[in-house]
mmCIF file of C-alpha atoms in Angstrom:
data_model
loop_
_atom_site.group_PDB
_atom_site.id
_atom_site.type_symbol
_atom_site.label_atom_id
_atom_site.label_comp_id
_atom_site.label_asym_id
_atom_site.label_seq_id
_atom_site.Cartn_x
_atom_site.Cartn_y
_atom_site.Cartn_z
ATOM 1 C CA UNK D 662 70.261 164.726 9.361
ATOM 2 C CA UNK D 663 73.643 166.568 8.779
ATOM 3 C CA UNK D 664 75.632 163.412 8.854
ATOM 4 C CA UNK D 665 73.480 161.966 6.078
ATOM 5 C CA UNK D 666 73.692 164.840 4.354
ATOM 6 C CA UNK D 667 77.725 164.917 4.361
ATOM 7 C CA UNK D 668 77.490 161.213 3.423
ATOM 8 C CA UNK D 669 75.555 162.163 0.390
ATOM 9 C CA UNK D 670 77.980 164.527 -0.765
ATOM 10 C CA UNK D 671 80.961 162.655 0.173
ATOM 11 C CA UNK D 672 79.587 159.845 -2.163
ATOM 12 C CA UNK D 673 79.082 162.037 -4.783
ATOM 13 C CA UNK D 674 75.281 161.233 -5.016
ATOM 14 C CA UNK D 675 73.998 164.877 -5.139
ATOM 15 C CA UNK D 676 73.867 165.731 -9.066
ATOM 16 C CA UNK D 677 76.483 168.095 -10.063
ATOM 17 C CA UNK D 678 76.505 170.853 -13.102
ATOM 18 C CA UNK D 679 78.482 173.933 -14.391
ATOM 19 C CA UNK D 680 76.747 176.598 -15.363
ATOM 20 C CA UNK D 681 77.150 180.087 -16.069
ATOM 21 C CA UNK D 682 76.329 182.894 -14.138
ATOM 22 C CA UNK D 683 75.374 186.314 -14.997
ATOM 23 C CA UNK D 684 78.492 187.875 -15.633
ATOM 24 C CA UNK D 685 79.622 185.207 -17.445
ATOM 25 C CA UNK D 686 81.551 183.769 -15.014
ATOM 26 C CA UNK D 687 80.909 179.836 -14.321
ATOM 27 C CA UNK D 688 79.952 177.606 -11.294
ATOM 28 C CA UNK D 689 79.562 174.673 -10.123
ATOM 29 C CA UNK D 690 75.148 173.745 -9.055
ATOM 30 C CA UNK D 691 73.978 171.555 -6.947
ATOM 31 C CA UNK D 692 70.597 170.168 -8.824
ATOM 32 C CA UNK D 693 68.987 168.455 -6.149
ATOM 33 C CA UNK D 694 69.293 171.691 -3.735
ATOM 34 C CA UNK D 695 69.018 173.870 -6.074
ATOM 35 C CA UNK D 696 72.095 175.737 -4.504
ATOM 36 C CA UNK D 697 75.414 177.038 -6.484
ATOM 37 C CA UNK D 698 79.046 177.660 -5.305
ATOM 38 C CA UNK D 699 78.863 181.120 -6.126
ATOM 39 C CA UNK D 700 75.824 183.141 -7.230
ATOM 40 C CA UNK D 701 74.081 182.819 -10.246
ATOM 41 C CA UNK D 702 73.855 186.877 -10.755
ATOM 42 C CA UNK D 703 77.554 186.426 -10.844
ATOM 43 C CA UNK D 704 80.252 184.477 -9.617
ATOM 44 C CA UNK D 705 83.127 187.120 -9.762
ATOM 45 C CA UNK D 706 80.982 189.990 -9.305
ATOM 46 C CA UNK D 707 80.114 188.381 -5.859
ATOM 47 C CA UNK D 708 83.635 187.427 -4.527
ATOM 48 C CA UNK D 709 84.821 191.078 -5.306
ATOM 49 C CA UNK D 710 82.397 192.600 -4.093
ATOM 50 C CA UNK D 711 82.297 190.287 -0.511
ATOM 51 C CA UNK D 712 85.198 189.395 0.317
ATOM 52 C CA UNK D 713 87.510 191.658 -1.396
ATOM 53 C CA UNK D 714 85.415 195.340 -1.436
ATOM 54 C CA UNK D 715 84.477 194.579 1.989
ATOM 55 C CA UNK D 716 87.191 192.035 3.458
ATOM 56 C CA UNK D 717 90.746 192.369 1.661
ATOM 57 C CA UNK D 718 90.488 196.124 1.173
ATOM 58 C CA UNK D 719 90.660 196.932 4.581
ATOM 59 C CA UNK D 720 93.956 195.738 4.835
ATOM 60 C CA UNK D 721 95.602 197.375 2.339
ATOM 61 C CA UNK D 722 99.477 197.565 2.472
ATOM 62 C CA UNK D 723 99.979 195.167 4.669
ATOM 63 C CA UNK D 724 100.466 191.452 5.902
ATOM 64 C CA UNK D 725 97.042 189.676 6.322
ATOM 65 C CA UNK D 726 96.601 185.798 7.087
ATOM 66 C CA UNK D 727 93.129 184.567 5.958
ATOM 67 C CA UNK D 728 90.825 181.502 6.483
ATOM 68 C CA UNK D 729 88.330 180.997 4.118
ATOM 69 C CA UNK D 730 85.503 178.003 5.113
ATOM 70 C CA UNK D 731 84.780 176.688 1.387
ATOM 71 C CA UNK D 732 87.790 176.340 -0.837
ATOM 72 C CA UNK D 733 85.322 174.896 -3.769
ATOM 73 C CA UNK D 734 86.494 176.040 -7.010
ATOM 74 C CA UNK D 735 89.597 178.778 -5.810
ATOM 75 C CA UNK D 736 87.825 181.641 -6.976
ATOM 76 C CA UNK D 737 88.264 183.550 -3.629
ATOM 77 C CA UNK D 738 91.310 182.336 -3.523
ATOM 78 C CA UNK D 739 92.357 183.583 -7.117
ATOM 79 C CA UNK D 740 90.992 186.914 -7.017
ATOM 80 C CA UNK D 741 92.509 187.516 -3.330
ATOM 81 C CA UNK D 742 95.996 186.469 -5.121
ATOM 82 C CA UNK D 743 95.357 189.088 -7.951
ATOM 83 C CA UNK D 744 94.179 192.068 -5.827
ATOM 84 C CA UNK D 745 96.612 191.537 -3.375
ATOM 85 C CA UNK D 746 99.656 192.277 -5.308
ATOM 86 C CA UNK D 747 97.470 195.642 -6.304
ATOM 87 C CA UNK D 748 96.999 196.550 -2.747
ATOM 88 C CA UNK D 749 100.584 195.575 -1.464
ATOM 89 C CA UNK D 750 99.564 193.108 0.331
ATOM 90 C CA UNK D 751 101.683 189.657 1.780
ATOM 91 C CA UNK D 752 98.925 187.107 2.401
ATOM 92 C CA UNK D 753 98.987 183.906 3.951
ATOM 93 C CA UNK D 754 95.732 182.429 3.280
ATOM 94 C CA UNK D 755 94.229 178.897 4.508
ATOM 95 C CA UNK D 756 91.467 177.157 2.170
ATOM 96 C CA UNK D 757 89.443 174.811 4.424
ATOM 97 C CA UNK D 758 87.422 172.162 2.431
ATOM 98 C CA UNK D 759 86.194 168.717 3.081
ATOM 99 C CA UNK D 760 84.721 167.666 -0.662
ATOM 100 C CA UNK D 761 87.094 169.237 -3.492
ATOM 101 C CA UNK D 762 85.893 169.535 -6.975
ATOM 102 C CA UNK D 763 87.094 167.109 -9.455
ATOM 103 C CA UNK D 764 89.669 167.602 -12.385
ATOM 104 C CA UNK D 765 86.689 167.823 -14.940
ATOM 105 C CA UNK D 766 84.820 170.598 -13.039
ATOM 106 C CA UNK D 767 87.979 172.807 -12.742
ATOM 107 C CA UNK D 768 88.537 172.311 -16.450
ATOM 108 C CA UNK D 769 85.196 174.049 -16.777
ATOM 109 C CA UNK D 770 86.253 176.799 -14.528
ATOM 110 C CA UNK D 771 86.222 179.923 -16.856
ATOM 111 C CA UNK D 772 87.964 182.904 -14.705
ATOM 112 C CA UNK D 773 91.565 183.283 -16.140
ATOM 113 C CA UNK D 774 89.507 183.979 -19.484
ATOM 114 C CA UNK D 775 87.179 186.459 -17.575
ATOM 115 C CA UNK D 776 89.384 188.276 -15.424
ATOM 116 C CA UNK D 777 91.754 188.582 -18.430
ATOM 117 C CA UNK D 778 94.570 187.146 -16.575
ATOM 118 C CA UNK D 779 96.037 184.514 -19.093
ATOM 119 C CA UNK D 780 99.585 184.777 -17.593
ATOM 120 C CA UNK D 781 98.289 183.382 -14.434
ATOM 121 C CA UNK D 782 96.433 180.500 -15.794
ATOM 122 C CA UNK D 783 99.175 177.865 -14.277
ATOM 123 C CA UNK D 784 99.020 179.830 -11.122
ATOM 124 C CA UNK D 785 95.352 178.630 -10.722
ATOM 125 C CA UNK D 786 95.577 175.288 -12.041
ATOM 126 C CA UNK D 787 98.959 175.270 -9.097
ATOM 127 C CA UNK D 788 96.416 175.973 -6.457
ATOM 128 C CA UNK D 789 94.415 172.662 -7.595
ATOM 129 C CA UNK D 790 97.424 170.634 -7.985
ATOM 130 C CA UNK D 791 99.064 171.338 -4.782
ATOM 131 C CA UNK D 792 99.184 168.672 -1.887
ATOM 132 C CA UNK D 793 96.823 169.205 0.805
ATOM 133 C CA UNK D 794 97.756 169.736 3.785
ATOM 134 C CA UNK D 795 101.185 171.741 2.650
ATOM 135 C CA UNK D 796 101.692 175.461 2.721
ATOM 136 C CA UNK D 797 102.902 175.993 -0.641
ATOM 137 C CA UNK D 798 104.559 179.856 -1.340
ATOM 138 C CA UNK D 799 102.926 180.783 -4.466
ATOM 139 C CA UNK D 800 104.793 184.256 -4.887
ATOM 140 C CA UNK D 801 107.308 186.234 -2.864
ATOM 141 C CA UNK D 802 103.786 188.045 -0.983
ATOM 142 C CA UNK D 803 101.284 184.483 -1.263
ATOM 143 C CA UNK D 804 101.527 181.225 0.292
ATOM 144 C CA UNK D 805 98.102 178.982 0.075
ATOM 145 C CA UNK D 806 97.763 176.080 2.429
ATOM 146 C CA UNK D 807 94.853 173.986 1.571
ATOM 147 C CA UNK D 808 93.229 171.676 4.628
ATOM 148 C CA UNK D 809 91.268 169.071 3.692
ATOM 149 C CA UNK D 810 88.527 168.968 6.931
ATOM 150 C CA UNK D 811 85.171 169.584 8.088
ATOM 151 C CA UNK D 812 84.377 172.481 9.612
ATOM 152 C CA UNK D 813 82.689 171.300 12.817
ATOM 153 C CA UNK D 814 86.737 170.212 13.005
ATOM 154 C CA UNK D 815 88.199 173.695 13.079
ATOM 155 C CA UNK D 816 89.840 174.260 16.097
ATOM 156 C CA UNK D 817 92.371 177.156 15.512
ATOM 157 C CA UNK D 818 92.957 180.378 17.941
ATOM 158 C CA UNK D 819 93.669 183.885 17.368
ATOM 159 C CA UNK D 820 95.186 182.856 14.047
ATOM 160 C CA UNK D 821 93.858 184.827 11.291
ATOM 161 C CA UNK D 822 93.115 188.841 10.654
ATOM 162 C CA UNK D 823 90.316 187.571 7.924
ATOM 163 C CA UNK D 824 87.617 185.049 7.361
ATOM 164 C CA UNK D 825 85.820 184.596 4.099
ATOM 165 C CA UNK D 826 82.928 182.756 5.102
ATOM 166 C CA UNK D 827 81.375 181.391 2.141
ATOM 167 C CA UNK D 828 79.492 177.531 2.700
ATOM 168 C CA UNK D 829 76.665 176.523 0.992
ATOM 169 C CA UNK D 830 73.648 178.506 2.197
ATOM 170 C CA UNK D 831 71.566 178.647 5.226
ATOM 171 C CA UNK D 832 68.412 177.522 3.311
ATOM 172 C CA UNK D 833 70.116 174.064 2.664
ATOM 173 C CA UNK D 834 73.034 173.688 5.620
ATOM 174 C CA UNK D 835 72.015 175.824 8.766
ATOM 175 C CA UNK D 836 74.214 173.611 10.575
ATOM 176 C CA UNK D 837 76.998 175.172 9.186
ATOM 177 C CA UNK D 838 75.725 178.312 10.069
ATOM 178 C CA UNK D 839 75.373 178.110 14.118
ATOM 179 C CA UNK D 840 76.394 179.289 17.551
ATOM 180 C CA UNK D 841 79.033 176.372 17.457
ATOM 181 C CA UNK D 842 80.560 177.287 14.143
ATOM 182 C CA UNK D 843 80.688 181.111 14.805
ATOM 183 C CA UNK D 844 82.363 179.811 18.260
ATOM 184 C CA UNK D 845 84.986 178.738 15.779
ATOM 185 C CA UNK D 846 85.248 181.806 13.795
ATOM 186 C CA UNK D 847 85.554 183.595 16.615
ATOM 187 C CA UNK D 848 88.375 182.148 18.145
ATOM 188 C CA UNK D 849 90.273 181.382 15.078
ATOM 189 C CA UNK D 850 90.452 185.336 14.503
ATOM 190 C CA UNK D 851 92.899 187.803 15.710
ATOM 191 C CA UNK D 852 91.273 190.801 17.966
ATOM 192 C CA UNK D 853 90.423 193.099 15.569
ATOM 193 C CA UNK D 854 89.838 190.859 12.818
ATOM 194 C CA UNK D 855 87.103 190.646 10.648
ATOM 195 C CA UNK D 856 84.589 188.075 8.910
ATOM 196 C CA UNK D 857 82.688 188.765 5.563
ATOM 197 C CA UNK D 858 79.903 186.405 4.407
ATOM 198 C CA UNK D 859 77.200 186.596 1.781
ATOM 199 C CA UNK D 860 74.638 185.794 4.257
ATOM 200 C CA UNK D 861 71.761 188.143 5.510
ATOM 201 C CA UNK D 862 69.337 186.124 8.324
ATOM 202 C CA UNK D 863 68.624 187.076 11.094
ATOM 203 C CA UNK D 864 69.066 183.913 12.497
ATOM 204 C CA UNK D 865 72.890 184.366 11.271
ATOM 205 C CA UNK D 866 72.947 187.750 12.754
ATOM 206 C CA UNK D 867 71.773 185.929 16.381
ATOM 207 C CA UNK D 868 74.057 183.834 16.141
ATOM 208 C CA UNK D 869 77.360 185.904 15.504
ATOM 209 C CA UNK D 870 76.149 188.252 18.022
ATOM 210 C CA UNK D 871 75.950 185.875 20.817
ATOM 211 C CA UNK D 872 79.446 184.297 20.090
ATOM 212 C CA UNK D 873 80.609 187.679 20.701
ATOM 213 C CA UNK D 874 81.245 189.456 17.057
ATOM 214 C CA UNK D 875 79.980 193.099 16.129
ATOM 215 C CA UNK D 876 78.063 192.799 12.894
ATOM 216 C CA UNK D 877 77.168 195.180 10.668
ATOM 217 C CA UNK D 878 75.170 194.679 7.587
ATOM 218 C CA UNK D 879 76.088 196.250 3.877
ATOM 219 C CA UNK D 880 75.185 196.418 0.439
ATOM 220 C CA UNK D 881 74.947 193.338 -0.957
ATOM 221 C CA UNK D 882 76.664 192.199 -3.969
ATOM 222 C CA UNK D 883 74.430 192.088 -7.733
ATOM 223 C CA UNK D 884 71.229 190.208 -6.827
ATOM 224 C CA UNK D 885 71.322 190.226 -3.373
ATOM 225 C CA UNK D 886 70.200 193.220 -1.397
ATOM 226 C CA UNK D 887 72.926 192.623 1.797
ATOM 227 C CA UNK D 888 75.284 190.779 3.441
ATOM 228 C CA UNK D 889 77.386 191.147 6.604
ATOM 229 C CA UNK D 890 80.591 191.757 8.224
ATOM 230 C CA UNK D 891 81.336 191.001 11.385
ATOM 231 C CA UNK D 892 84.489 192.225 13.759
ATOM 232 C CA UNK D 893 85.793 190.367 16.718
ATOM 233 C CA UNK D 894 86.744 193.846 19.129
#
């Protein structure tokens, strides 16, 4: 089933639209699955609130290396670039992504105009346009290396202090979601580091807790009553 289901995607079959989300943010939906990028109450309400409230802020003035599983459309990304410099921060961050959005959708990408950030609007078309596979410095405190790769394929150790966890939902791919990946996760962080996801199952929860993690479960961001966050001790 999941290798049909990567075939799908791969070949572009599944329908794609932008639409906009609640705060007026867009995103990218997947018709047939009924499943978006972000979330529809909000596609930059829910990255701050995820993986920068609860992921970035904890390390606050100082040097933080990141993974996030789901480059899509470089929101994360973007917003961890912007806050950053705010929280005196030097990030290295690593984009994983096996299908990336075309040239039209990131056209229709509205967040320079709704985070009020015009200056940086060739900074986030930069993070598009650069090769992947290449750790490109961005800014004296960012460098972004995008890998182009599934994420059954992740294989690296005690690397990263972060994770943004953010692939399409449980609901749709709970094969992304299992005691193998989370195997992953857990070995690609640092002791002491942390993962932050949207997600809120139980059967999530299971399966970070036998891998090893600590989880703890939070508010969740507009529209979605929790989430998680997970430590590797």
């Amino acid at each position: 089933m999941q290798d049909k289901t990567v075939n799908r995607i791969k070949n572009n079959i599944l329908e794609r639209e932008i639409i906009q989300t609640l705060d007026g943010s867009t995103t990218i939906q997947i018709k047939e699955w009924d499943e978006c990028y972000h979330s529809k109450h909000g596609a930059i309400q829910e990255a701050k609130h995820v993986f920068i409230k609860n992921g970035l802020s904890l390390f606050e003035n100082r040097e933080v290396s990141i993974l996030e599983i789901g480059f899509g459309t470089g929101l994360n990304a973007f917003i961890t670039f912007l806050e950053g410099h705010k929280m005196n921060q030097s990030i290295e961050y690593v984009g994983v992504e096996a299908y990336p959005i075309s040239s039209e959708e990131l056209i229709s990408m509205n967040y320079v105009e709704e985070l009020s950030v015009a200056d940086q609007k060739g900074l986030f078309e930069k993070m598009h346009q650069c090769n992947w596979d290449e750790k490109m410095l961005l800014s004296e405190e960012f460098s972004l290396t995008k890998r182009k790769q599934l994420f059954e394929e992740i294989d690296d150790c005690n690397q990263y202090d972060l994770i943004y966890f953010d692939a399409f939902g449980y609901r749709v791919q709970p094969e992304l979601w299992s005691t193998a990946i989370f195997k992953k996760m857990y070995d690609a962080l640092k002791t002491d580091g942390v993962l932050v996801t949207y997600a809120a199952r139980g059967v999530v929860k299971r399966s970070m807790i036998e891998v090893g993690f600590t989880v703890e479960k939070l508010e969740g961001p507009p529209g979605k009553r929790e989430m998680f966050r997970a430590r590797k001790l």
